[in-house]
Structure formats: C-alpha cells, structure tokens
C-alpha cells in the first residue's frame, strides 16, 4: 500500500476545543484533522484559528458544517425548513474551504413527513446550489450515504450507487463527490466492487468500526474493535487509487445526545483518543497491506 495519511475527525474528541484538538493530534503524530465547524466558534475568530492550524503542521481532511444536511435531521435538531438549511450550508462552504478542507460533508437529511418524490426534488435542487458554491470556493461537497439501519431518520441514500445516481440527477458536477464512511458502508452488498467504480467521486474517507451488539447510531468504536471488515475496505480504497486522508470518526454518546453509553469514548481525554486512534488506524492499514 502507498504511505497513508492519517487524521482524526473532531467529533471523536467532542468536548475538546479546536486548539486542544490541534495540539493532541499533532502530538500523536497524525497528518491531519477533520474540522467540525461547531468547534470553530464565531467567524471573527477564524484568523487566529487559521494561524493555529498552520502552526500545527496538520493538513485538513473532510470538514463537517454546523448544519450538515439539506433536509432536517430529527436526531440532531437545527432548522426544519430545507431552504434555511441550504442557506446555512452555503455560508459554511467558503468558510471551511478557507481551512483547506478536502471535502465538505453533506447528508441529504430525512424525508420523514414528505412525499418521496418531493423530498428527492428538494435534495437535488439543494445539491445544485451547493455544487455551484463549492466550485466557486474550490472545494467539493462530499455527499454521505447513511447505512441501512435507521436510514429513514438521516438520508434518502444508503449506498455508493444511490449517492452517485443522486449526484447525476443534480447535474453530476465535479464539485459534487461522495463521502465514504466505513460505518455506513461496511454492510452494503457489493461495496468492494463499487469502490473502484466510484473512486473518482470519493471526496473523503471516514474510518471507524461497528460495535456488536450496537447500542445506536452514536456507538462507534476504534478500527479493530468491531465486526466490520475494515482492512478489506481500506485495501479496496488503496487499490482503487485513494491517496488522501483516512479520517477516524468516532461517535460515542456520553449523554450529549440522550444516551450515556458505558465506556463512552467521548469521556476519554483528547490526547488518549489521538494516541489510540493513530495506533488503531495504523494497525488497520497494516492489516489491509497484508491482504
């Protein structure tokens, strides 16, 4: 395998600040950071935040905007009006692009309460506007499929193929890509065959593992601690030509989203998550190289 780039998505260390994340990730020997806009605070602080990022030596992986979907996300809150959500996303694009984001993650959101065709039309029109804004900012939108379990509350697409079809329906602009997320795609039939087919559209890669038994959507674990065939997926991405960040993304509810999971990783210090995360990513990639 090629020499991988390792990063951590900031949701993995939910309660640490942006500055603390930079310090912890750099000290652990990581190559990058997946920025979450909610950690940046007020835009008036962006100059200092950019200086801190540059000083850290870390690159930018996929970034997640404060409002990360076109349709509502019942479990995350935010505006219910898709038009309002799109405006928020449009504002986030140039801001996150300034931080060097490789892609800006975007879910479709939930179609609950809408006619399926109406929901799809709203998403397509939203993606068209986001694509134009992303092209102007020199960044890609990374449309993230959500895994089949519980998909109705999050997305109208759950596979690489469905995401690609939706992008084509929105015009297929190069500024529209796909976020590959191991937790969402590990149990998708034919995913290893789909990776080379859609590799040119993959704008970012999130890595974690699927806990068994799972306790919900915010109960993800380090690579190697679950039942997903993480190594096979990483091998498939490498062989298909992926050469950017493998970004660890851990959701592990400590009560923040309503469920205090025993052993929550969000209760662990950022320094320890960074150290353990780098080791777990490295082990998964070593296993992938042996396949």
Coordinates of C-alpha atoms in Angstrom, one line a residue:
X1 CA 0.0 0.0 0.0
X2 CA 1.0 3.6 -0.5
X3 CA 2.1 5.6 2.6
X4 CA -1.3 6.6 4.1
X5 CA -2.3 9.9 5.6
X6 CA -3.9 9.6 9.0
X7 CA -6.3 12.1 10.6
X8 CA -9.0 12.4 13.2
X9 CA -12.4 14.0 12.7
X10 CA -13.0 16.4 15.6
X11 CA -16.3 14.8 16.7
X12 CA -14.1 12.0 18.0
X13 CA -12.9 14.3 20.8
X14 CA -16.2 16.1 21.2
X15 CA -15.5 18.1 24.4
X16 CA -12.0 19.3 23.5
X17 CA -11.6 22.7 21.9
X18 CA -10.3 23.3 18.3
X19 CA -6.9 24.4 19.8
X20 CA -6.7 21.4 22.1
X21 CA -7.5 19.1 19.2
X22 CA -4.7 20.5 17.1
X23 CA -2.3 20.0 20.0
X24 CA -3.4 16.5 20.7
X25 CA -3.5 15.3 17.1
X26 CA -0.1 16.8 16.2
X27 CA 1.5 15.4 19.4
X28 CA 0.2 11.9 18.4
X29 CA 1.9 12.1 15.1
X30 CA -1.2 12.4 12.9
X31 CA -1.1 14.0 9.5
X32 CA -4.4 15.8 9.6
X33 CA -7.6 17.0 11.2
X34 CA -11.2 16.7 10.1
X35 CA -12.6 20.0 11.1
X36 CA -16.1 20.3 12.6
X37 CA -17.4 23.9 12.1
X38 CA -19.1 23.8 15.6
X39 CA -15.6 23.8 17.1
X40 CA -14.5 26.9 15.3
X41 CA -16.9 29.2 17.2
X42 CA -17.6 32.7 15.9
X43 CA -16.3 33.5 12.4
X44 CA -14.5 36.5 13.9
X45 CA -12.0 34.0 15.4
X46 CA -11.1 32.4 12.1
X47 CA -7.9 34.4 11.5
X48 CA -6.5 33.0 14.8
X49 CA -7.8 29.5 14.1
X50 CA -6.2 29.5 10.7
X51 CA -2.9 30.6 12.3
X52 CA -3.2 27.8 14.8
X53 CA -3.9 25.2 12.1
X54 CA -0.9 26.4 10.1
X55 CA 1.4 26.3 13.1
X56 CA 0.2 22.7 14.0
X57 CA 1.5 21.4 10.6
X58 CA -1.7 19.4 10.2
X59 CA -3.5 19.1 6.9
X60 CA -7.3 19.3 6.5
X61 CA -9.4 16.2 5.8
X62 CA -13.1 16.3 5.3
X63 CA -14.9 19.1 7.2
X64 CA -18.4 19.0 8.7
X65 CA -20.6 22.1 8.6
X66 CA -22.7 23.2 11.5
X67 CA -25.9 22.3 9.5
X68 CA -24.8 19.1 7.7
X69 CA -27.8 18.3 5.6
X70 CA -30.4 19.7 3.2
X71 CA -33.5 18.1 4.8
X72 CA -33.9 18.0 8.6
X73 CA -32.1 15.6 10.9
X74 CA -34.6 14.8 13.7
X75 CA -31.9 13.4 16.0
X76 CA -29.6 16.4 15.6
X77 CA -32.0 19.4 15.5
X78 CA -31.5 22.6 13.6
X79 CA -33.9 24.4 11.3
X80 CA -36.7 22.3 9.8
X81 CA -37.0 24.4 6.7
X82 CA -34.8 23.0 3.9
X83 CA -34.3 26.5 2.4
X84 CA -32.9 27.7 5.7
X85 CA -30.6 24.7 5.9
X86 CA -29.3 25.3 2.4
X87 CA -28.5 28.9 3.2
X88 CA -26.6 27.8 6.2
X89 CA -24.7 25.3 4.1
X90 CA -23.9 27.9 1.5
X91 CA -22.4 30.1 4.2
X92 CA -20.3 27.2 5.6
X93 CA -18.7 26.3 2.2
X94 CA -16.3 29.3 1.8
X95 CA -15.6 29.3 5.5
X96 CA -14.5 25.7 5.6
X97 CA -12.8 25.9 2.2
X98 CA -10.5 28.6 3.7
X99 CA -9.3 25.9 6.2
X100 CA -8.2 23.7 3.3
X101 CA -11.0 21.1 3.7
X102 CA -10.7 18.3 1.1
X103 CA -14.4 17.9 1.1
X104 CA -17.4 19.3 2.9
X105 CA -19.6 16.5 4.3
X106 CA -23.3 16.8 3.5
X107 CA -26.1 14.3 4.1
X108 CA -29.4 14.5 2.3
X109 CA -31.3 14.6 5.6
X110 CA -34.5 12.8 6.4
X111 CA -37.6 12.5 4.1
X112 CA -39.9 11.7 7.0
X113 CA -43.1 13.5 6.6
X114 CA -42.5 14.3 2.9
X115 CA -43.6 12.5 -0.2
X116 CA -40.5 10.6 -1.5
X117 CA -40.5 12.4 -4.9
X118 CA -40.9 15.8 -3.2
X119 CA -38.0 15.0 -0.9
X120 CA -35.8 14.0 -3.7
X121 CA -36.6 17.1 -5.7
X122 CA -35.7 19.3 -2.8
X123 CA -32.4 17.5 -2.3
X124 CA -31.5 17.7 -6.0
X125 CA -32.2 21.4 -6.2
X126 CA -30.2 21.9 -3.0
X127 CA -27.2 19.9 -4.3
X128 CA -27.2 22.0 -7.5
X129 CA -26.8 25.2 -5.4
X130 CA -24.2 23.7 -3.2
X131 CA -22.3 22.4 -6.2
X132 CA -22.1 25.9 -7.7
X133 CA -20.9 27.4 -4.4
X134 CA -18.3 24.6 -3.9
X135 CA -17.0 25.2 -7.4
X136 CA -16.5 28.9 -6.7
X137 CA -14.8 28.1 -3.4
X138 CA -12.5 25.4 -4.9
X139 CA -13.8 22.6 -2.8
X140 CA -16.0 19.5 -3.2
X141 CA -19.3 18.6 -1.5
X142 CA -19.0 15.1 0.0
X143 CA -22.4 13.6 -0.1
X144 CA -22.5 10.9 2.6
X145 CA -24.8 7.8 2.3
X146 CA -26.2 6.6 5.6
X147 CA -26.2 3.0 6.4
X148 CA -29.4 0.9 6.0
X149 CA -30.1 0.6 9.8
X150 CA -32.0 3.7 10.7
X151 CA -31.5 5.4 7.4
X152 CA -35.0 6.9 7.3
X153 CA -34.1 9.4 10.0
X154 CA -30.9 10.5 8.2
X155 CA -30.9 10.1 4.5
X156 CA -32.6 9.1 1.2
X157 CA -29.4 7.3 0.0
X158 CA -27.5 4.4 1.7
X159 CA -25.1 3.1 -0.9
X160 CA -22.4 4.5 -3.2
X161 CA -24.5 3.7 -6.2
X162 CA -27.5 5.6 -4.8
X163 CA -25.3 8.6 -3.9
X164 CA -23.9 8.6 -7.4
X165 CA -27.3 8.5 -9.0
X166 CA -28.5 11.4 -6.9
X167 CA -25.4 13.4 -7.9
X168 CA -26.0 12.6 -11.6
X169 CA -29.6 13.8 -11.1
X170 CA -28.2 17.0 -9.7
X171 CA -26.1 17.6 -12.8
X172 CA -23.0 15.5 -12.0
X173 CA -20.7 18.5 -11.5
X174 CA -17.1 17.6 -10.4
X175 CA -17.7 19.6 -7.3
X176 CA -20.2 17.0 -6.1
X177 CA -18.4 14.0 -4.6
X178 CA -19.2 11.2 -2.1
X179 CA -18.0 10.7 1.5
X180 CA -17.0 7.1 2.0
X181 CA -17.7 6.2 5.6
X182 CA -16.8 2.7 6.8
X183 CA -19.6 2.7 9.5
X184 CA -22.2 3.4 6.9
X185 CA -21.0 1.2 4.1
X186 CA -19.3 -1.9 5.7
X187 CA -22.5 -3.9 5.4
X188 CA -23.6 -2.6 1.9
X189 CA -23.8 -5.5 -0.6
X190 CA -21.3 -5.2 -3.4
X191 CA -19.4 -2.3 -1.7
X192 CA -15.9 -3.7 -2.7
X193 CA -17.0 -3.9 -6.3
X194 CA -18.4 -0.4 -6.1
X195 CA -15.3 1.3 -4.7
X196 CA -13.2 1.2 -8.0
X197 CA -16.3 2.1 -9.9
X198 CA -16.8 5.3 -7.9
X199 CA -13.3 6.1 -6.7
X200 CA -13.1 9.3 -8.7
X201 CA -16.2 10.6 -6.9
X202 CA -14.9 9.8 -3.4
X203 CA -14.0 13.1 -1.7
X204 CA -13.3 11.9 1.8
X205 CA -13.0 8.7 3.9
X206 CA -14.2 8.3 7.4
X207 CA -13.0 5.3 9.4
X208 CA -14.2 3.5 12.5
X209 CA -15.7 0.1 13.3
X210 CA -19.2 -1.3 14.0
X211 CA -19.7 -2.3 17.6
X212 CA -21.5 -5.7 18.1
X213 CA -24.0 -5.5 19.6
X214 CA -24.5 -1.9 18.7
X215 CA -26.3 0.4 21.1
X216 CA -27.3 3.0 18.5
X217 CA -26.0 5.5 15.9
X218 CA -23.6 7.1 18.3
X219 CA -21.8 4.0 19.4
X220 CA -18.9 3.5 17.1
X221 CA -15.5 2.0 18.1
X222 CA -11.9 2.1 17.0
X223 CA -11.0 0.1 13.9
X224 CA -10.4 -3.5 15.0
X225 CA -12.8 -3.3 17.9
X226 CA -15.9 -4.2 16.0
X227 CA -17.2 -6.6 13.3
X228 CA -16.7 -4.6 10.1
X229 CA -14.1 -5.8 7.7
X230 CA -12.2 -2.5 7.9
X231 CA -9.0 -3.8 6.5
X232 CA -10.7 -5.1 3.3
X233 CA -12.4 -1.8 2.7
X234 CA -9.2 0.1 3.2
X235 CA -7.4 -2.3 0.9
X236 CA -10.1 -1.7 -1.7
X237 CA -9.8 2.1 -1.4
X238 CA -6.0 1.9 -1.7
X239 CA -6.0 -0.4 -4.7
X240 CA -8.6 1.8 -6.4
X241 CA -6.3 4.8 -6.0
X242 CA -7.3 6.6 -2.8
X243 CA -4.3 8.8 -1.8
X244 CA -5.8 11.3 0.7
X245 CA -6.7 11.1 4.4
X246 CA -8.0 8.1 6.3
X247 CA -10.0 10.1 8.9
X248 CA -11.0 8.5 12.2
X249 CA -14.6 9.4 13.1
X250 CA -15.9 8.2 16.4
X251 CA -19.4 8.9 17.7
X252 CA -19.7 7.5 21.3
X253 CA -22.5 9.1 23.2
X254 CA -21.9 10.1 26.8
X255 CA -25.3 11.6 27.3
X256 CA -24.8 14.5 24.9
X257 CA -27.4 13.0 22.5
X258 CA -29.5 11.4 25.2
X259 CA -27.8 8.1 25.9
X260 CA -24.9 7.7 28.3
X261 CA -23.2 4.6 26.9
X262 CA -21.0 2.7 29.3
X263 CA -17.4 3.1 28.3
X264 CA -18.1 6.1 26.1
X265 CA -15.1 7.3 24.2
X266 CA -16.3 10.9 24.4
X267 CA -15.4 10.7 28.1
X268 CA -11.7 9.9 27.2
X269 CA -9.1 12.7 27.0
X270 CA -8.4 14.0 23.5
X271 CA -4.7 13.1 23.9
X272 CA -5.6 9.5 24.6
X273 CA -8.1 9.3 21.8
X274 CA -5.5 10.7 19.4
X275 CA -2.8 8.3 20.5
X276 CA -5.1 5.2 20.4
X277 CA -6.7 6.4 17.2
X278 CA -3.4 6.7 15.4
X279 CA -2.4 3.2 16.6
X280 CA -5.8 1.7 15.5
X281 CA -5.7 3.3 12.1
X282 CA -2.1 2.1 11.6
X283 CA -3.0 -1.4 12.6
X284 CA -6.0 -1.5 10.2
X285 CA -3.8 -0.2 7.4
X286 CA -1.1 -2.8 8.2
X287 CA -3.8 -5.5 8.1
X288 CA -5.0 -4.1 4.8
X289 CA -1.5 -4.3 3.3
X290 CA -1.3 -8.0 4.2
X291 CA -4.5 -8.9 2.4

